[in-house]
C-alpha cells in the first residue's frame, strides 16, 4: 500500500507527473490536494477491490445456471433474476470479500501514513516508536480488535442462515456466456477504466522510474536474491493457510455450535491487527519462550499465518457453503469415515475456493512489510523490504525494479487460476455437447 500511495502522490499530487504534463499546454501550475481521506480512499479501493472480485468470481463459477433458467421460465426478467436469484446466491462471497476489504483497511499503515490521514495504525506505530510505556499502544490495539469483531458480527448478520447449495437431484451445469449486445462498449469502458487506474498507470509510473535508473547506471544485482526469498516465504504461507483453512471451514459450516461461534471471530481477528503489532508480540514470545525459532523463517511464516489466514478461510468457507451436505451423507452411508469423506468428496468440490484462498495469501504475503522487517532473519531481504529501504531513502529509481517484480510475480498465480477455470469450463461444455 505504501508503494501505491507513493505512486498516487507522485502521479496525481499537486506537483506530480500529471501536473508537469499539463503545465506547458494548459498552464496548470498546481493540482488540487490528493492527501487526506479522498486520496486514502481511492488508493485503498484500487488496492483491495480484488478481494471482492476474486471471491465473487469463484462463487459465480460454481453457480448453477439452471437457477437463472428456472427464474426466466417463471416470467422473471433479467434484472429481476439478478436481484432475486443471482445476488442472493452470491451474498456469502460478496460479504466475505467486503469483510476482507474492511479488515485490510483497518490494519493498513502504508497508504494512510503517506497520504497524511491519521488512523489507529498510525497512532499505534508512533506509540511503539516514541513511547517507553507501550501500554497506550496496547490499548489502541485492543480497540482495533474490538472494531474488527464488530465488523465480523456485521458480516455474520448480512450473511444470514440461508442455504446456498442444491437441494434437489441432478448436477450443476457449466456457466453460460451472456451476449451484452450494445452494452458491451460501456462494460468494456468500465472494466478498462478500473484496470487502467489500478494497474496500467502504476506500472507506467514505475517504468518511468526504472528507465531513469537504468539510464543513470543503477545496479539491480540484489534483485534475484530478494525475489527468491519472497517466493519462498510466500509459497510456504500460502500452503500453510490453505491447508489449515480446510478443517476450520468444515467445522464452522458443518458443525455449528457454541465452539464454532467463538472460533469464527477469533479466526478473523488476526487480519485486523497491524503487522507491527503481531511482529512485536512474536518478538517477545520468540525471545523468551521459543528461542530455537527466533529470527528464523519459520517464525516469520507463523506471523504470516496469523495475519493472513482469514483470507484463505473466507474463500474456502464461501466455497464449502455451495457444497451440498447430501453428498457427504451419501459417502458416509457407503462406509467412508469423516476424514475419508472430507478428503475424497468435500475437498475436491472445494478446490476452486482452496486455490483462490491460497492465491490470496500468496498475493498478500508478497507485499507484507512490517512483519518481514521485524521477524525476518538477519540479512533476509525480500522484494517488499527492498522497495521500502530504497523508497525510504528517496531512491525511487532503485525501488522501481523490485516493485515491478512484485507485480509480475503476483500475476503468476492469478494467471494459473484463470487458465484452470477456462480449462474446466471448456471441459464441461464438451461434456454437455456429448
Coordinates of C-alpha atoms in Angstrom, one line a residue:
X1 CA 0.0 0.0 0.0
X2 CA 2.9 2.3 0.6
X3 CA 4.1 1.8 -3.0
X4 CA 0.5 2.5 -4.2
X5 CA 0.3 5.7 -2.1
X6 CA 3.7 6.9 -3.3
X7 CA 2.6 6.3 -6.9
X8 CA -0.6 8.2 -6.3
X9 CA 1.2 11.2 -4.8
X10 CA 3.9 11.2 -7.5
X11 CA 1.4 11.0 -10.3
X12 CA -1.6 12.9 -9.0
X13 CA -0.2 15.2 -6.3
X14 CA -0.2 18.9 -6.6
X15 CA 3.2 18.9 -8.3
X16 CA 3.1 15.4 -9.6
X17 CA 3.7 13.9 -13.1
X18 CA 0.2 14.8 -14.3
X19 CA 0.7 18.5 -13.3
X20 CA 4.0 18.5 -15.2
X21 CA 2.4 17.1 -18.3
X22 CA -0.4 19.8 -18.1
X23 CA 1.8 22.7 -17.2
X24 CA 3.1 23.7 -20.7
X25 CA 0.0 23.1 -22.9
X26 CA -2.7 24.2 -20.4
X27 CA -0.8 26.5 -18.0
X28 CA -1.7 24.3 -14.9
X29 CA 0.8 25.1 -12.2
X30 CA -0.8 23.1 -9.3
X31 CA -3.4 20.4 -9.0
X32 CA -5.9 20.0 -6.1
X33 CA -4.6 18.2 -3.0
X34 CA -4.8 14.4 -3.1
X35 CA -3.9 14.0 0.6
X36 CA -6.4 13.0 3.4
X37 CA -9.5 10.9 3.2
X38 CA -10.1 11.2 -0.6
X39 CA -6.6 10.1 -1.6
X40 CA -6.5 7.3 1.0
X41 CA -10.0 6.0 0.0
X42 CA -9.1 5.9 -3.7
X43 CA -5.8 4.2 -3.1
X44 CA -7.1 1.6 -0.8
X45 CA -10.1 0.9 -3.0
X46 CA -7.9 0.3 -6.0
X47 CA -5.6 -1.9 -4.0
X48 CA -8.3 -4.0 -2.2
X49 CA -11.1 -4.4 -4.7
X50 CA -9.6 -7.8 -6.0
X51 CA -10.6 -9.3 -2.6
X52 CA -14.2 -8.9 -3.5
X53 CA -13.6 -9.7 -7.2
X54 CA -11.8 -13.0 -6.6
X55 CA -14.2 -14.4 -4.0
X56 CA -17.2 -13.4 -6.0
X57 CA -15.8 -14.8 -9.2
X58 CA -15.1 -18.2 -7.6
X59 CA -18.7 -18.3 -6.3
X60 CA -20.1 -17.2 -9.7
X61 CA -18.3 -20.0 -11.5
X62 CA -19.9 -22.5 -9.1
X63 CA -23.4 -21.0 -9.5
X64 CA -25.9 -23.4 -11.3
X65 CA -27.2 -21.7 -14.4
X66 CA -30.4 -23.8 -14.1
X67 CA -31.5 -21.4 -11.3
X68 CA -31.5 -18.5 -13.7
X69 CA -33.2 -20.5 -16.4
X70 CA -35.9 -21.5 -14.0
X71 CA -36.5 -17.9 -13.0
X72 CA -36.7 -16.8 -16.6
X73 CA -39.1 -19.6 -17.3
X74 CA -41.3 -18.3 -14.5
X75 CA -41.5 -14.9 -16.1
X76 CA -38.7 -13.0 -14.4
X77 CA -36.8 -10.6 -16.5
X78 CA -33.0 -10.1 -16.5
X79 CA -32.9 -7.6 -13.7
X80 CA -35.5 -9.5 -11.6
X81 CA -33.4 -12.7 -12.0
X82 CA -30.3 -10.9 -11.0
X83 CA -31.9 -9.3 -7.9
X84 CA -33.9 -12.3 -6.7
X85 CA -31.8 -15.3 -7.7
X86 CA -28.2 -14.5 -8.6
X87 CA -27.3 -11.9 -6.0
X88 CA -28.7 -13.8 -3.0
X89 CA -26.6 -16.8 -4.1
X90 CA -23.5 -14.7 -4.3
X91 CA -24.1 -12.9 -1.0
X92 CA -21.7 -15.1 1.1
X93 CA -18.8 -14.5 -1.3
X94 CA -19.6 -10.7 -1.7
X95 CA -19.8 -10.3 2.1
X96 CA -16.7 -12.3 2.7
X97 CA -14.8 -10.2 0.2
X98 CA -16.1 -7.0 1.7
X99 CA -15.1 -8.2 5.2
X100 CA -11.5 -8.7 3.9
X101 CA -11.5 -5.2 2.5
X102 CA -12.8 -3.8 5.8
X103 CA -10.2 -5.6 7.8
X104 CA -7.4 -4.7 5.4
X105 CA -8.4 -1.1 5.6
X106 CA -8.4 -1.2 9.4
X107 CA -4.9 -2.7 9.5
X108 CA -3.3 -0.6 6.8
X109 CA -0.5 1.7 7.6
X110 CA 1.5 2.5 4.5
X111 CA -1.2 4.3 2.4
X112 CA -2.7 6.3 5.2
X113 CA 0.6 7.4 6.5
X114 CA 1.9 8.6 3.2
X115 CA -1.4 10.3 2.3
X116 CA -1.5 12.0 5.8
X117 CA -4.7 10.5 7.0
X118 CA -4.4 9.7 10.7
X119 CA -5.8 6.3 11.7
X120 CA -5.3 3.8 14.6
X121 CA -2.4 2.1 12.9
X122 CA -0.5 5.4 12.6
X123 CA -1.1 6.2 16.3
X124 CA 0.0 2.6 17.3
X125 CA 3.1 2.9 15.3
X126 CA 4.0 6.3 16.7
X127 CA 3.5 4.9 20.3
X128 CA 5.7 2.0 19.6
X129 CA 8.5 4.2 18.2
X130 CA 8.4 7.1 20.6
X131 CA 7.0 6.0 23.9
X132 CA 8.8 4.0 26.6
X133 CA 5.5 2.9 28.1
X134 CA 3.7 1.0 25.4
X135 CA 0.5 0.4 27.3
X136 CA -1.2 3.1 25.3
X137 CA -0.2 1.3 22.1
X138 CA -1.6 -1.9 23.5
X139 CA -4.8 -0.2 24.5
X140 CA -5.2 1.2 20.9
X141 CA -4.5 -2.3 19.5
X142 CA -7.3 -3.8 21.7
X143 CA -9.7 -1.1 20.5
X144 CA -8.7 -2.0 16.9
X145 CA -9.5 -5.7 17.7
X146 CA -12.9 -4.5 19.0
X147 CA -13.6 -2.8 15.7
X148 CA -12.6 -6.0 13.9
X149 CA -15.0 -8.0 16.0
X150 CA -17.8 -5.5 15.2
X151 CA -17.1 -6.0 11.5
X152 CA -17.2 -9.8 11.9
X153 CA -20.6 -9.6 13.7
X154 CA -21.9 -7.4 11.0
X155 CA -20.7 -9.8 8.3
X156 CA -22.4 -12.7 10.1
X157 CA -25.7 -10.7 10.2
X158 CA -25.6 -9.9 6.5
X159 CA -24.6 -13.5 5.5
X160 CA -27.6 -14.9 7.3
X161 CA -28.5 -18.6 7.7
X162 CA -29.7 -19.3 4.2
X163 CA -28.8 -22.4 2.3
X164 CA -26.7 -21.9 -0.8
X165 CA -26.4 -25.4 -2.2
X166 CA -28.6 -27.6 -4.4
X167 CA -31.3 -29.5 -2.6
X168 CA -32.7 -31.5 -5.5
X169 CA -31.3 -34.2 -7.7
X170 CA -29.1 -33.6 -10.7
X171 CA -25.8 -31.9 -11.3
X172 CA -25.0 -28.2 -11.9
X173 CA -24.2 -27.3 -15.5
X174 CA -21.4 -25.1 -16.7
X175 CA -21.9 -21.3 -16.6
X176 CA -23.2 -19.8 -19.8
X177 CA -21.9 -16.8 -21.7
X178 CA -24.3 -13.8 -21.9
X179 CA -24.2 -11.6 -25.0
X180 CA -24.1 -8.0 -23.9
X181 CA -25.1 -6.5 -27.3
X182 CA -25.0 -2.7 -27.3
X183 CA -23.9 -2.8 -23.6
X184 CA -20.5 -4.4 -24.4
X185 CA -18.9 -1.0 -25.0
X186 CA -19.9 0.6 -21.7
X187 CA -19.0 -2.6 -19.9
X188 CA -15.6 -2.6 -21.7
X189 CA -15.1 1.1 -20.8
X190 CA -15.9 0.4 -17.1
X191 CA -13.6 -2.6 -16.8
X192 CA -10.9 -0.9 -18.8
X193 CA -11.1 2.2 -16.6
X194 CA -10.6 0.1 -13.4
X195 CA -7.7 -1.8 -15.0
X196 CA -6.2 1.5 -16.2
X197 CA -6.3 3.1 -12.8
X198 CA -5.3 0.1 -10.7
X199 CA -2.6 -1.4 -13.0
X200 CA -1.6 0.4 -16.1
X201 CA -0.9 3.8 -14.6
X202 CA 1.0 2.5 -11.7
X203 CA 3.1 0.3 -14.0
X204 CA 3.7 3.3 -16.2
X205 CA 5.0 5.4 -13.3
X206 CA 7.2 2.6 -12.1
X207 CA 8.5 2.0 -15.6
X208 CA 9.4 5.7 -15.8
X209 CA 11.5 5.5 -12.6
X210 CA 13.0 2.2 -13.8
X211 CA 14.1 3.7 -17.2
X212 CA 15.6 6.7 -15.3
X213 CA 17.5 4.3 -13.0
X214 CA 18.9 2.2 -15.9
X215 CA 19.9 5.4 -17.8
X216 CA 21.9 6.5 -14.8
X217 CA 23.6 3.2 -14.3
X218 CA 21.6 1.9 -11.3
X219 CA 22.6 -1.7 -10.2
X220 CA 19.9 -4.3 -9.5
X221 CA 22.2 -7.1 -8.5
X222 CA 20.3 -7.8 -5.2
X223 CA 17.0 -8.3 -7.0
X224 CA 17.4 -12.0 -7.7
X225 CA 18.1 -12.9 -4.0
X226 CA 15.1 -10.8 -2.9
X227 CA 12.9 -12.5 -5.5
X228 CA 13.9 -16.0 -4.3
X229 CA 13.2 -15.1 -0.7
X230 CA 9.8 -13.6 -1.5
X231 CA 8.7 -16.7 -3.5
X232 CA 9.9 -19.0 -0.7
X233 CA 8.1 -17.4 2.2
X234 CA 5.0 -16.5 0.2
X235 CA 4.7 -20.1 -1.0
X236 CA 5.1 -21.5 2.5
X237 CA 2.5 -19.1 3.9
X238 CA 0.0 -19.9 1.1
X239 CA 0.4 -23.7 1.6
X240 CA 0.1 -23.5 5.3
X241 CA -3.0 -21.2 5.3
X242 CA -4.7 -23.2 2.5
X243 CA -4.2 -26.5 4.4
X244 CA -5.3 -25.2 7.8
X245 CA -8.4 -23.4 6.4
X246 CA -10.0 -26.7 5.2
X247 CA -10.7 -28.2 8.7
X248 CA -11.6 -24.8 10.2
X249 CA -14.1 -24.1 7.4
X250 CA -15.6 -27.6 7.8
X251 CA -16.0 -27.0 11.5
X252 CA -17.6 -23.6 11.0
X253 CA -20.0 -24.7 8.2
X254 CA -20.8 -28.3 9.0
X255 CA -20.7 -28.3 12.8
X256 CA -22.3 -25.0 14.0
X257 CA -22.4 -24.6 17.8
X258 CA -21.1 -22.6 20.7
X259 CA -17.5 -23.5 19.9
X260 CA -17.7 -22.6 16.2
X261 CA -19.4 -19.3 17.0
X262 CA -16.4 -18.4 19.2
X263 CA -13.9 -19.8 16.7
X264 CA -15.2 -17.8 13.8
X265 CA -14.5 -14.3 15.0
X266 CA -11.2 -15.4 16.6
X267 CA -10.1 -16.8 13.2
X268 CA -10.6 -13.4 11.6
X269 CA -9.2 -11.1 14.3
X270 CA -5.5 -11.5 13.2
X271 CA -6.3 -9.9 9.8
X272 CA -7.3 -6.7 11.6
X273 CA -4.1 -6.4 13.6
X274 CA -1.3 -4.2 12.2
X275 CA 1.7 -6.3 11.1
X276 CA 3.9 -4.3 13.5
X277 CA 1.7 -5.3 16.5
X278 CA 1.8 -9.1 15.7
X279 CA 5.5 -8.9 14.9
X280 CA 6.5 -7.2 18.2
X281 CA 4.3 -9.7 20.1
X282 CA 6.1 -12.6 18.4
X283 CA 9.5 -11.0 19.1
X284 CA 8.6 -11.1 22.8
X285 CA 7.3 -14.6 22.5
X286 CA 10.2 -15.9 20.5
X287 CA 12.9 -14.3 22.5
X288 CA 11.5 -15.6 25.8
X289 CA 9.7 -18.9 25.1
X290 CA 10.7 -20.1 21.6
X291 CA 14.4 -19.3 21.1
X292 CA 15.1 -22.1 18.6
X293 CA 12.8 -20.5 16.0
X294 CA 13.5 -16.9 16.9
X295 CA 14.8 -14.9 13.9
X296 CA 14.1 -17.9 11.6
X297 CA 11.9 -18.2 8.5
X298 CA 9.5 -20.4 10.5
X299 CA 8.6 -17.7 13.0
X300 CA 8.1 -15.3 10.1
X301 CA 5.8 -17.8 8.3
X302 CA 3.9 -18.2 11.5
X303 CA 3.4 -14.5 11.7
X304 CA 2.1 -14.5 8.1
X305 CA -0.4 -17.3 9.0
X306 CA -1.7 -15.3 12.0
X307 CA -2.1 -12.2 9.8
X308 CA -3.5 -13.7 6.6
X309 CA -5.2 -16.9 7.5
X310 CA -8.6 -15.2 7.2
X311 CA -8.0 -14.5 3.5
X312 CA -7.9 -18.3 2.9
X313 CA -10.6 -19.1 5.3
X314 CA -13.1 -16.6 3.7
X315 CA -12.7 -18.1 0.3
X316 CA -12.8 -21.7 1.5
X317 CA -15.9 -21.2 3.6
X318 CA -17.7 -19.5 0.8
X319 CA -16.9 -22.5 -1.4
X320 CA -18.0 -25.0 1.2
X321 CA -21.3 -23.3 1.6
X322 CA -22.1 -24.3 -2.0
X323 CA -21.3 -28.0 -1.4
X324 CA -24.5 -30.0 -0.6
X325 CA -24.1 -32.0 2.6
X326 CA -26.1 -34.8 1.0
X327 CA -23.1 -35.7 -1.0
X328 CA -21.1 -36.2 2.2
X329 CA -24.0 -38.1 3.8
X330 CA -24.0 -40.4 0.8
X331 CA -20.3 -41.1 1.2
X332 CA -20.8 -41.8 4.9
X333 CA -23.6 -44.2 4.0
X334 CA -21.2 -46.1 1.8
X335 CA -18.8 -46.6 4.7
X336 CA -16.4 -43.7 4.4
X337 CA -15.2 -42.2 7.7
X338 CA -15.5 -38.4 8.2
X339 CA -11.8 -37.9 7.3
X340 CA -12.1 -40.0 4.2
X341 CA -15.3 -38.2 3.2
X342 CA -13.5 -34.8 3.6
X343 CA -10.5 -36.0 1.6
X344 CA -12.4 -37.8 -1.2
X345 CA -15.6 -35.8 -1.6
X346 CA -15.6 -32.4 0.1
X347 CA -12.0 -31.2 -0.6
X348 CA -12.3 -31.8 -4.4
X349 CA -15.5 -29.9 -4.6
X350 CA -13.9 -27.1 -2.6
X351 CA -10.8 -27.0 -4.8
X352 CA -11.6 -23.6 -6.5
X353 CA -12.1 -21.9 -3.2
X354 CA -9.0 -23.5 -1.7
X355 CA -6.8 -22.5 -4.6
X356 CA -8.3 -19.0 -4.6
X357 CA -7.7 -18.6 -0.9
X358 CA -4.1 -19.8 -1.3
X359 CA -3.6 -17.4 -4.1
X360 CA -4.9 -14.5 -2.0
X361 CA -2.5 -15.4 0.8
X362 CA 0.4 -15.5 -1.7
X363 CA -0.5 -12.1 -3.0
X364 CA -0.8 -10.5 0.4
X365 CA 2.3 -12.1 1.8
X366 CA 4.3 -10.9 -1.2
X367 CA 3.8 -7.3 -0.1
X368 CA 3.9 -7.6 3.7
X369 CA 6.4 -5.2 5.2
X370 CA 6.4 -4.7 9.0
X371 CA 6.4 -8.4 10.0
X372 CA 9.1 -9.1 7.4
X373 CA 11.3 -6.2 8.7
X374 CA 11.0 -7.2 12.4
X375 CA 10.9 -11.0 12.3
X376 CA 13.0 -11.8 9.2
X377 CA 16.4 -13.5 9.8
X378 CA 19.5 -11.2 9.7
X379 CA 20.3 -10.3 6.1
X380 CA 17.0 -11.7 4.8
X381 CA 15.7 -9.3 2.2
X382 CA 12.5 -9.6 0.2
X383 CA 11.1 -7.6 -2.6
X384 CA 8.9 -5.7 -0.1
X385 CA 11.9 -4.8 2.2
X386 CA 13.9 -3.8 -0.9
X387 CA 11.2 -1.4 -2.0
X388 CA 10.9 0.0 1.5
X389 CA 14.6 0.6 2.1
X390 CA 15.1 2.2 -1.3
X391 CA 11.9 4.4 -1.2
X392 CA 12.6 5.5 2.4
X393 CA 15.9 6.9 1.3
X394 CA 14.2 8.6 -1.8
X395 CA 15.9 6.2 -4.2
X396 CA 12.8 5.8 -6.3
X397 CA 14.6 4.6 -9.4
X398 CA 16.1 1.8 -7.3
X399 CA 12.7 0.9 -5.8
X400 CA 11.1 0.6 -9.2
X401 CA 12.7 -2.8 -10.2
X402 CA 11.6 -4.8 -7.1
X403 CA 8.1 -3.1 -7.2
X404 CA 7.7 -4.3 -10.8
X405 CA 9.0 -7.7 -9.9
X406 CA 6.3 -8.0 -7.2
X407 CA 3.6 -7.1 -9.7
X408 CA 4.9 -9.7 -12.2
X409 CA 5.2 -12.5 -9.6
X410 CA 1.8 -11.7 -8.1
X411 CA 0.2 -12.1 -11.5
X412 CA 1.5 -15.7 -11.9
X413 CA -0.9 -17.5 -9.5
X414 CA -3.8 -15.5 -10.8
X415 CA -3.0 -16.4 -14.4
X416 CA -2.8 -20.0 -13.4
X417 CA -6.2 -19.9 -11.7
X418 CA -7.8 -18.2 -14.6
X419 CA -6.3 -20.7 -17.1
X420 CA -7.5 -23.5 -14.9
X421 CA -11.0 -22.1 -14.7
X422 CA -11.2 -21.7 -18.5
X423 CA -10.0 -25.3 -18.9
X424 CA -12.7 -26.6 -16.5
X425 CA -15.3 -24.6 -18.4
X426 CA -14.2 -25.9 -21.8
X427 CA -14.2 -29.5 -20.4
X428 CA -17.7 -29.0 -19.0
X429 CA -19.0 -27.6 -22.3
X430 CA -17.6 -30.6 -24.2
X431 CA -19.4 -33.0 -21.7
X432 CA -22.7 -31.1 -22.2
X433 CA -22.3 -31.4 -26.0
X434 CA -21.6 -35.1 -25.8

